[in-house]
mmCIF file of C-alpha atoms and ligand atoms in Angstrom:
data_model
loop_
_atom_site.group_PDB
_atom_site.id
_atom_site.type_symbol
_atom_site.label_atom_id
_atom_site.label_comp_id
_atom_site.label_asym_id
_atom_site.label_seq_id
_atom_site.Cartn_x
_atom_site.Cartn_y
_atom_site.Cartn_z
ATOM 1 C CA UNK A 295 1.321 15.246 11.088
ATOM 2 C CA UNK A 296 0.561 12.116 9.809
ATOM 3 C CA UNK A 297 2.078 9.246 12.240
ATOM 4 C CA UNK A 298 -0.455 5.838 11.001
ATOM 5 C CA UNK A 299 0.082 3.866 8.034
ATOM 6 C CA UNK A 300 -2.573 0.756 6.701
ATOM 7 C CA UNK A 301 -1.362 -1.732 4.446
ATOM 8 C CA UNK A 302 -3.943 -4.321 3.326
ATOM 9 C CA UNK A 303 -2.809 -7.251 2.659
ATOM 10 C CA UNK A 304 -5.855 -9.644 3.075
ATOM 11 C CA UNK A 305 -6.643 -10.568 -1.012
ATOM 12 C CA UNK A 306 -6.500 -13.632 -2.219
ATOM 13 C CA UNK A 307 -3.616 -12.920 -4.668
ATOM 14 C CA UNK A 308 -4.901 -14.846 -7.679
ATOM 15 C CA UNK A 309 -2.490 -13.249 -10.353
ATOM 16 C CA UNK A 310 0.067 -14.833 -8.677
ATOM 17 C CA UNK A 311 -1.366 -18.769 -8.166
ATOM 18 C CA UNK A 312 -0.430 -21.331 -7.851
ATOM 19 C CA UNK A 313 2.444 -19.768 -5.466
ATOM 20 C CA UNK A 314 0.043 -17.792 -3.621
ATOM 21 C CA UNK A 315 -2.289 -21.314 -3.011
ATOM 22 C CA UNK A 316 -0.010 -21.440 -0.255
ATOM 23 C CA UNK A 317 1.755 -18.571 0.387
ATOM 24 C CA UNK A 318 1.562 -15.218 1.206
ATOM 25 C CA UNK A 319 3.119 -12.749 -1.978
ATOM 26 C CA UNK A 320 3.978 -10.107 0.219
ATOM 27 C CA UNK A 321 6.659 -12.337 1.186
ATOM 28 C CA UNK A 322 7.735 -13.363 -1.339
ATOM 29 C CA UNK A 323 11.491 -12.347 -1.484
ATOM 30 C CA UNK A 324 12.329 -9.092 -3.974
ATOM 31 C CA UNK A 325 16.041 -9.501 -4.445
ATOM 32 C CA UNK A 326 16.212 -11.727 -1.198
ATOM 33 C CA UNK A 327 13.968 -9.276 0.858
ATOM 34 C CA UNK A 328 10.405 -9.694 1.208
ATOM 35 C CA UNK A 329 8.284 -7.515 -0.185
ATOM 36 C CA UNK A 330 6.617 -6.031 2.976
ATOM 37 C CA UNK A 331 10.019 -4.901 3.839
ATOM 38 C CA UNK A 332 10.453 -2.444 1.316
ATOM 39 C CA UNK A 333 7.034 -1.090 1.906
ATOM 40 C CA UNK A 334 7.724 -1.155 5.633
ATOM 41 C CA UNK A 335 10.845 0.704 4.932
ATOM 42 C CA UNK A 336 9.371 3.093 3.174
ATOM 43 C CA UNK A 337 6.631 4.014 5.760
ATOM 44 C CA UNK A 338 9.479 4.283 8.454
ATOM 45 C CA UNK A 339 11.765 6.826 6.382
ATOM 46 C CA UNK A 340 8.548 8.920 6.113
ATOM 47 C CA UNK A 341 8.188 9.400 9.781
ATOM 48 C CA UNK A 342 5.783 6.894 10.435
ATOM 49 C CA UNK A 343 5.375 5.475 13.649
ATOM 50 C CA UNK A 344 2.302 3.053 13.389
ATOM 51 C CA UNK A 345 1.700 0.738 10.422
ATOM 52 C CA UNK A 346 -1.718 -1.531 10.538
ATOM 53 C CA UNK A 347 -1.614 -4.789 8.548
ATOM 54 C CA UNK A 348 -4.790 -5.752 7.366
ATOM 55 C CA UNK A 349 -4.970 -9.613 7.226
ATOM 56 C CA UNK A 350 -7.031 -12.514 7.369
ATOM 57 C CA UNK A 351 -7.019 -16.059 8.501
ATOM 58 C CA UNK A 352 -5.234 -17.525 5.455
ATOM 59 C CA UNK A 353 -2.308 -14.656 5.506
ATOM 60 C CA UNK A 354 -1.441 -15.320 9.580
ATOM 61 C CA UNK A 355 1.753 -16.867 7.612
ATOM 62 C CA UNK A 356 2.010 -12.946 7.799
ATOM 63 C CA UNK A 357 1.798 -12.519 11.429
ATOM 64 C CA UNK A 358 4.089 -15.360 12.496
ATOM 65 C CA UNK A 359 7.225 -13.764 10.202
ATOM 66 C CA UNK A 360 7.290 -11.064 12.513
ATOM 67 C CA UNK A 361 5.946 -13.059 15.978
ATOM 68 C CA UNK A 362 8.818 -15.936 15.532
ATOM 69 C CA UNK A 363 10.889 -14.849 18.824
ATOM 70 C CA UNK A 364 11.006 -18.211 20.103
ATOM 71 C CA UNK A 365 12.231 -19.675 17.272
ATOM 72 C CA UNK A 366 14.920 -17.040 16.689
ATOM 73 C CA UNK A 367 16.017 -16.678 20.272
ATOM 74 C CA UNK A 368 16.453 -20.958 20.062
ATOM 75 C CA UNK A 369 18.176 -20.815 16.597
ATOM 76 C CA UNK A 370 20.797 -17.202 17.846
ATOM 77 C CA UNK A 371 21.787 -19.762 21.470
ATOM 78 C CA UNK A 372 22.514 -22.466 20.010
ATOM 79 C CA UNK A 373 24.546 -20.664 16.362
ATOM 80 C CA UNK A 374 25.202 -17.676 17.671
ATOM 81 C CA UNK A 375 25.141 -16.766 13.778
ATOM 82 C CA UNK A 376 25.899 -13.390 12.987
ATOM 83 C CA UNK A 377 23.585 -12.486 9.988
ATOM 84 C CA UNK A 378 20.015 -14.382 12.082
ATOM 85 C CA UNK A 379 21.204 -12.105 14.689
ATOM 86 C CA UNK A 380 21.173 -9.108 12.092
ATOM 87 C CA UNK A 381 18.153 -10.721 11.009
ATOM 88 C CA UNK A 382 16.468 -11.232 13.927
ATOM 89 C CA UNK A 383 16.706 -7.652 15.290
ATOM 90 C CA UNK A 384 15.308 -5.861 12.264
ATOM 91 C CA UNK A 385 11.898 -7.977 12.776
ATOM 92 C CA UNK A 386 11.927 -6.626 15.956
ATOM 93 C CA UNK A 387 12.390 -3.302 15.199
ATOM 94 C CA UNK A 388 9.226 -3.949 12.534
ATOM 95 C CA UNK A 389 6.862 -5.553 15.099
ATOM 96 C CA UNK A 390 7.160 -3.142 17.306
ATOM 97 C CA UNK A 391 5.187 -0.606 14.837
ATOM 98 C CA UNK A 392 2.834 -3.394 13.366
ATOM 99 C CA UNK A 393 -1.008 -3.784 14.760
ATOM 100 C CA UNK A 394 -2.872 -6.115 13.187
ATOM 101 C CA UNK A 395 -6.264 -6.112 12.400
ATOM 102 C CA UNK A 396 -8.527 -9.028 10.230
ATOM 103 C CA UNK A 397 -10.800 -8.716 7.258
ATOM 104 C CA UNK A 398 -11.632 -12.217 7.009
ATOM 105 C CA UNK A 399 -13.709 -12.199 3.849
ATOM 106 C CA UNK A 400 -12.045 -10.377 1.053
ATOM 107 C CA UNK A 401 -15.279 -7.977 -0.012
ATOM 108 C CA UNK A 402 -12.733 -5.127 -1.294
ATOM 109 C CA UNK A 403 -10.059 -2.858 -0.881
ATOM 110 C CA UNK A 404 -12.788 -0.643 0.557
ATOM 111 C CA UNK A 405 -14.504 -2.837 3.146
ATOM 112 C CA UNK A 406 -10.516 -3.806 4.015
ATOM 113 C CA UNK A 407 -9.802 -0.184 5.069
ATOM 114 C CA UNK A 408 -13.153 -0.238 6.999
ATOM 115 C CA UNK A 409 -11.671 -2.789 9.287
ATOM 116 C CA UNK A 410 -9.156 -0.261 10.578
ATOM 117 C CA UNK A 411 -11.643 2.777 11.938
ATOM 118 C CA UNK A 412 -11.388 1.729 15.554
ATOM 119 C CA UNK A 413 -7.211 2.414 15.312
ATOM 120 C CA UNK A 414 -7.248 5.557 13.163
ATOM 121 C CA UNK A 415 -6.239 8.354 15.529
ATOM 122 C CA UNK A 416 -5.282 11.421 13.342
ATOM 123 C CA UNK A 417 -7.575 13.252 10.776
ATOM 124 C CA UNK A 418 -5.786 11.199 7.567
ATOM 125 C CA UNK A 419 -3.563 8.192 7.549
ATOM 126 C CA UNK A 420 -1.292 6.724 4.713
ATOM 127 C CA UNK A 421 -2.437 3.732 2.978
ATOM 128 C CA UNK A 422 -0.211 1.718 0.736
ATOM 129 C CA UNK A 423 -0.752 -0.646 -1.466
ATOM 130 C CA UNK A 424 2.068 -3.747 -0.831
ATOM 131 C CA UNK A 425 1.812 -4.817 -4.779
ATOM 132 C CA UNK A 426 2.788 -1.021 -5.822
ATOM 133 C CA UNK A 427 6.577 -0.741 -5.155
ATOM 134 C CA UNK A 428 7.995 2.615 -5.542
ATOM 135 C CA UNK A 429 11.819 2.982 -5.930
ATOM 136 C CA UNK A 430 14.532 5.531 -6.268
ATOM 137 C CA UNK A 431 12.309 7.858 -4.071
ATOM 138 C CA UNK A 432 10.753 7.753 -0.737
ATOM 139 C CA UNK A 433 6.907 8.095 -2.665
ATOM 140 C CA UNK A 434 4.614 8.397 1.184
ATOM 141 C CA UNK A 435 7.460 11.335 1.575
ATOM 142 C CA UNK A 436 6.863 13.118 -1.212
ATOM 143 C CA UNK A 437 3.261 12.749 -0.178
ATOM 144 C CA UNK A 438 3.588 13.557 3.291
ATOM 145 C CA UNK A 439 5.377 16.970 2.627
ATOM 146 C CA UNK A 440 2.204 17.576 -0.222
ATOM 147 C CA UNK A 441 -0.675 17.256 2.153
ATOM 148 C CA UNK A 442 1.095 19.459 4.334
ATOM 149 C CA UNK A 443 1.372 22.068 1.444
ATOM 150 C CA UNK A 444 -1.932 21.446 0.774
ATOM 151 C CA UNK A 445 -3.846 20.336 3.461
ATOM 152 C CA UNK A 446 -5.242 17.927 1.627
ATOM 153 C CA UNK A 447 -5.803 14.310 0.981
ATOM 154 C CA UNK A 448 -3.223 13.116 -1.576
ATOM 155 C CA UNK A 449 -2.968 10.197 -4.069
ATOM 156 C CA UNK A 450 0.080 9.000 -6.363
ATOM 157 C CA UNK A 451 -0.247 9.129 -9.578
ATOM 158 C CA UNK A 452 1.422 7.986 -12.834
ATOM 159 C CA UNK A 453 1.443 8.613 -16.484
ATOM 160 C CA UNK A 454 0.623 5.287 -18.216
ATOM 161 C CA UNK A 455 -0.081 4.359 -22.028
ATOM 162 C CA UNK A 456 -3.033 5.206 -23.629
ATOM 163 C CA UNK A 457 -3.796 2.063 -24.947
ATOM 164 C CA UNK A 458 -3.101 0.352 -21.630
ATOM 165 C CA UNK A 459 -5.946 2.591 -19.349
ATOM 166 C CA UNK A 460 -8.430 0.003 -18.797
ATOM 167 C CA UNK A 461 -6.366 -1.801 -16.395
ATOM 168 C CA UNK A 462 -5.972 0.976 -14.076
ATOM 169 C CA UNK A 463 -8.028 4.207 -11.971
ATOM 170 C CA UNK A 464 -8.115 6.535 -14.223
ATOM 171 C CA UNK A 465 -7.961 10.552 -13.017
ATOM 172 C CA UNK A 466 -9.886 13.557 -14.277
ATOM 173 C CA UNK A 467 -7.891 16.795 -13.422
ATOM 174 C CA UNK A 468 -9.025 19.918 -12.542
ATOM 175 C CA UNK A 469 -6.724 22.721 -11.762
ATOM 176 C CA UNK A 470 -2.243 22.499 -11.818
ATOM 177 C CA UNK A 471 -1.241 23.483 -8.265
ATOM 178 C CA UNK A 472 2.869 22.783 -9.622
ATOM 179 C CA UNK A 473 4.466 20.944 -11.531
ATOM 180 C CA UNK A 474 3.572 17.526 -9.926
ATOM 181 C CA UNK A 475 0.385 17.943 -8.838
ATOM 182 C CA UNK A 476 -3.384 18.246 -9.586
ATOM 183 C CA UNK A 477 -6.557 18.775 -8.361
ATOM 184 C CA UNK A 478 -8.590 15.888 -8.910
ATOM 185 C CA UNK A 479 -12.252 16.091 -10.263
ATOM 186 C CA UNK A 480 -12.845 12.304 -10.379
ATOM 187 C CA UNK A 481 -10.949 8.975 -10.569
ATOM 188 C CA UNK A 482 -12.722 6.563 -13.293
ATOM 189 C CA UNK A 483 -12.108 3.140 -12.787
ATOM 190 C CA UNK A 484 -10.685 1.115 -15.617
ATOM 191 C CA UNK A 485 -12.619 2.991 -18.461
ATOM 192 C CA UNK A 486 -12.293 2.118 -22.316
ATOM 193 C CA UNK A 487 -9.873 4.035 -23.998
ATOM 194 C CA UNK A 488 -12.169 6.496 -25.574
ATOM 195 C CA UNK A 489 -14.039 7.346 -22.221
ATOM 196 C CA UNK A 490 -10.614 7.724 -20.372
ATOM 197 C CA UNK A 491 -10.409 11.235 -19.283
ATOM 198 C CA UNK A 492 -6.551 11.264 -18.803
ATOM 199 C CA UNK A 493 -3.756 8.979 -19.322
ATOM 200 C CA UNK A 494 -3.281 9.646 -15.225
ATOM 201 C CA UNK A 495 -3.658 6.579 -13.217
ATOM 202 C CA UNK A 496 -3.920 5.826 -9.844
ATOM 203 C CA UNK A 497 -1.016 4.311 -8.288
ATOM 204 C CA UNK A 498 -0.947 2.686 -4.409
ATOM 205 C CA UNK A 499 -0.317 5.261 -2.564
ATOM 206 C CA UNK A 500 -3.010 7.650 -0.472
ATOM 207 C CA UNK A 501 -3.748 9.855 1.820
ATOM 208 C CA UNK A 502 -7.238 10.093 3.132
ATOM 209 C CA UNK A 503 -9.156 11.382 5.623
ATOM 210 C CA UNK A 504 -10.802 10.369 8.728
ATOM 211 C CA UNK A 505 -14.113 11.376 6.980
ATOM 212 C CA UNK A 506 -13.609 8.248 4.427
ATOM 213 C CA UNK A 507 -14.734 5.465 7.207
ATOM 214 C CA UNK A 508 -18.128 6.770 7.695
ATOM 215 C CA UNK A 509 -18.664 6.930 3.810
ATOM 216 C CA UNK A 510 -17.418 3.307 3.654
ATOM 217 C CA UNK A 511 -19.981 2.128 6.372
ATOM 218 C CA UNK A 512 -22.803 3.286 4.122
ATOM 219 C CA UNK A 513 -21.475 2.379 1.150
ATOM 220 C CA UNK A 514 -22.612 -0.511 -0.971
ATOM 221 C CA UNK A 515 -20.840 -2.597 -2.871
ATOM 222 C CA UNK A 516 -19.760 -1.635 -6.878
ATOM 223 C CA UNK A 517 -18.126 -3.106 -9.818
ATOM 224 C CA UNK A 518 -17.549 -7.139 -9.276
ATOM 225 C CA UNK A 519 -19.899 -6.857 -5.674
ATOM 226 C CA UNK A 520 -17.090 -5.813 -4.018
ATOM 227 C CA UNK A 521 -16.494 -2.257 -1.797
ATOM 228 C CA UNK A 522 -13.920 -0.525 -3.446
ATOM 229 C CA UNK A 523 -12.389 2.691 -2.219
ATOM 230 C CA UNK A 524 -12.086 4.896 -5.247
ATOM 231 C CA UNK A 525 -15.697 4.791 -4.784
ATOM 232 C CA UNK A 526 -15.544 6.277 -1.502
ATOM 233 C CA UNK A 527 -13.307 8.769 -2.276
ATOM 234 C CA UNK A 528 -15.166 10.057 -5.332
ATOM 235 C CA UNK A 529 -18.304 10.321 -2.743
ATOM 236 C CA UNK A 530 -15.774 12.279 -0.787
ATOM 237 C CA UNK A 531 -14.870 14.320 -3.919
ATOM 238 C CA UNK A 532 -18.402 15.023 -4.777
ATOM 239 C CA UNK A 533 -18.881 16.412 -1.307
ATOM 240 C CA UNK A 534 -16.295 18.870 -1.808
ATOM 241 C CA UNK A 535 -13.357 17.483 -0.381
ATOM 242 C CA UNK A 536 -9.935 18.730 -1.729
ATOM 243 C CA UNK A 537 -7.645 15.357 -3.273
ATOM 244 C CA UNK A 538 -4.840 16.528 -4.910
ATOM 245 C CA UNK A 539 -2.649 13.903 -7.486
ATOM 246 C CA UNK A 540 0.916 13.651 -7.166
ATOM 247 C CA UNK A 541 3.023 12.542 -10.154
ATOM 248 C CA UNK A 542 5.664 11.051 -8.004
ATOM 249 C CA UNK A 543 8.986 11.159 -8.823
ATOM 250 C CA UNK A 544 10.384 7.577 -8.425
ATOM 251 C CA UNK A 545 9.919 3.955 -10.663
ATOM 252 C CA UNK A 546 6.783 2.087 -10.368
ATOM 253 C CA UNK A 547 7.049 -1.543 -9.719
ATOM 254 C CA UNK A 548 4.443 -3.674 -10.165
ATOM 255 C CA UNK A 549 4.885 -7.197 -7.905
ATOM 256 C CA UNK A 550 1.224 -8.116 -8.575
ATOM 257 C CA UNK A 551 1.620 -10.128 -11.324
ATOM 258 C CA UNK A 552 4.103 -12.769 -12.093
ATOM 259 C CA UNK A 553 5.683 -10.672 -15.345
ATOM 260 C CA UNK A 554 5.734 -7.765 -12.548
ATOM 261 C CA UNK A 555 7.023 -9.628 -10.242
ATOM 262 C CA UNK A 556 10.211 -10.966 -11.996
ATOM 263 C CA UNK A 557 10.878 -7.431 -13.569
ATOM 264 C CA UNK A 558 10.910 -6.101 -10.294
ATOM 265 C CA UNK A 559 13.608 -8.342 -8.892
ATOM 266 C CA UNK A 560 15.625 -7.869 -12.457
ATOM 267 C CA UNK A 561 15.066 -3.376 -11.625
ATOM 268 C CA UNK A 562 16.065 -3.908 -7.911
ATOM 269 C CA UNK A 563 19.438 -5.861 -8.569
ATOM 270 C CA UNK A 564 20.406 -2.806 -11.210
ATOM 271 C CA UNK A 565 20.117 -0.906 -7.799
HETATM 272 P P1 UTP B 642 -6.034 -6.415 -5.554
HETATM 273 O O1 UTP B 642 -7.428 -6.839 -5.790
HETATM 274 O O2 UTP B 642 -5.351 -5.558 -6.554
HETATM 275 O O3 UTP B 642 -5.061 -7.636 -5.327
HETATM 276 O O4 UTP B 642 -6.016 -5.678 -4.150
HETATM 277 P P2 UTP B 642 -5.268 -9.074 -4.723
HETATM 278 O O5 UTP B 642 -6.661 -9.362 -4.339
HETATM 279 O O6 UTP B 642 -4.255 -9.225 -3.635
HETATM 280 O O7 UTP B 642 -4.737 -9.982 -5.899
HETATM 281 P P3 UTP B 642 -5.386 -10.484 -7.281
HETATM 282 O O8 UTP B 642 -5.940 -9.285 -7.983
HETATM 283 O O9 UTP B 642 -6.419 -11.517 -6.936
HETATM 284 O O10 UTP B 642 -4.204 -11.075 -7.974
HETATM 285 C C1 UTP B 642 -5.170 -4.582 -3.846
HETATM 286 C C2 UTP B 642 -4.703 -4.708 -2.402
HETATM 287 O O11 UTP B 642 -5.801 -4.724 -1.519
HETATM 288 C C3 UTP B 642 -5.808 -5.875 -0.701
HETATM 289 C C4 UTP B 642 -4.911 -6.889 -1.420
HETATM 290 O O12 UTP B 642 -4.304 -7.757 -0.468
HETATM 291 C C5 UTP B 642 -3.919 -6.000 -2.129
HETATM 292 O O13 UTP B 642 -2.832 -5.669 -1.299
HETATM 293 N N1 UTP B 642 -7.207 -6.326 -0.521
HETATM 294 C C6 UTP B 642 -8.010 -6.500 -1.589
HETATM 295 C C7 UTP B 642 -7.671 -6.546 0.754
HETATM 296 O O14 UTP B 642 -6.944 -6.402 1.763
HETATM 297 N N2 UTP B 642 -8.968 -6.961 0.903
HETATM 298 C C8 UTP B 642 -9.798 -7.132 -0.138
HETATM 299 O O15 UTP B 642 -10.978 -7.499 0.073
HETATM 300 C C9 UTP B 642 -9.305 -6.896 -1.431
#
């Protein structure tokens, strides 16, 4: 069963300057809730029971959201305010799955999940991505209940334009298991158009194995010097290793970008 979740959360944001100069965007609120929340959410409803935060020194804004006790136990005395109490008590119920672990240079989503091998107890773990929201359906779910079908690792997937593939992972497909999901061959990173091999692309969701961490201690660094993950995982797939994409059922949010971001507020209100 998979119990450990990994959300990192320790880039620099740029997309989203000058807000995120000084702020952390996973905070940023999504309707009037922050956007860790919903992820957090999300990992809870799928069974979950331990979620590591990747951070670093400039996101501890991060860390003190959910460590603010004092603060809240001062403010609930002396107001006795019915919503901070409400408040108040769903932090707690979040900080008491969160570890927290640093990556204090941002070398890639790669080297990020590298900082969590010490805490990984199971053979796989989920990973989300906390730009990637994913509504209308629990998404790690859907996932969860696949790599149990399958026994496999797992990765969300979405059809996108063809004209719009260089900004994302692209996948090449092997085998249909169903109706939502593939074998993958390979996962192309942000090809041209005419060397896409799908319009498939990889969306922030995964399910990986154990086995990734000591690829990503050898690895060295790719596209932009930085270690990214896909590159790991095609080692992995290479080697053998069965990762099966799942066209999720739910609507893809992007909160990444500012046009994103203020979309995804506008889609969560219709809720
Ligand atoms: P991105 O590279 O897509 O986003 O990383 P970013 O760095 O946050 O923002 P931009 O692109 O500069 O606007 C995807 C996820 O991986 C994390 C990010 O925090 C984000 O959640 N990440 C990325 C790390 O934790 N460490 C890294 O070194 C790089």
């Amino acid at each position: 069963m998979i119990k450990q979740a990994i959300i990192p959360l320790a880039g620099l944001g740029t997309r989203l300057l000058p807000l995120t100069g000084v702020f952390a965007k996973e905070l940023l609120p999504i309707h009037g809730k922050p956007g860790i929340e919903y992820i957090l959410d999300e990992c809870i409803e799928a069974g979950i029971k331990e979620v590591i935060f990747i951070i670093s020194k400039k996101k501890e804004m991060i860390k003190k959201y959910f460590y603010n006790d004092k603060f809240y136990k001062k403010i609930i005395r002396e107001k006795r305010d019915s919503r901070v109490i409400r408040e108040y008590k769903k932090i707690l119920k979040y900080k008491k799955i969160i570890k927290f672990v640093y990556q204090n240079k941002p070398l890639g989503t790669g080297d990020a999940v590298l900082k969590t091998k010490k805490l990984i107890k199971g053979k796989f773990f989920l990973m989300l991505l906390p730009d990637d929201l994913i509504i209308k359906k629990n998404c790690s779910k859907s996932m969860i209940n696949i790599h149990n079908r399958y026994k496999s690792s797992v990765i969300a997937s979405m059809n996108v334009k063809r004209k719009t593939v260089s900004r994302w992972g692209i996948f090449k497909l092997s085998n249909k298991l169903d109706k939502k999901n593939y074998l993958i061959k390979d996962v192309v990173e942000k090809p041209t158009i005419i060397n896409a091999p799908s319009n498939k692309a990889v969306i922030g969701r995964y399910i990986l194995p154990k086995n990734i961490f000591s690829k990503l201690s050898k690895q060295i660094p790719g596209k932009g010097g930085e270690i990214h993950i896909t590159d790991a995982i095609q080692s992995l797939i290479y080697e053998g290793d069965k990762f099966v994409a799942h066209n999720f059922s739910g609507k893809y949010l992007d909160c990444g970008s500012m046009n994103g971001y203020i979309k995804s507020n506008l889609e969560i209100a219709k809720l």
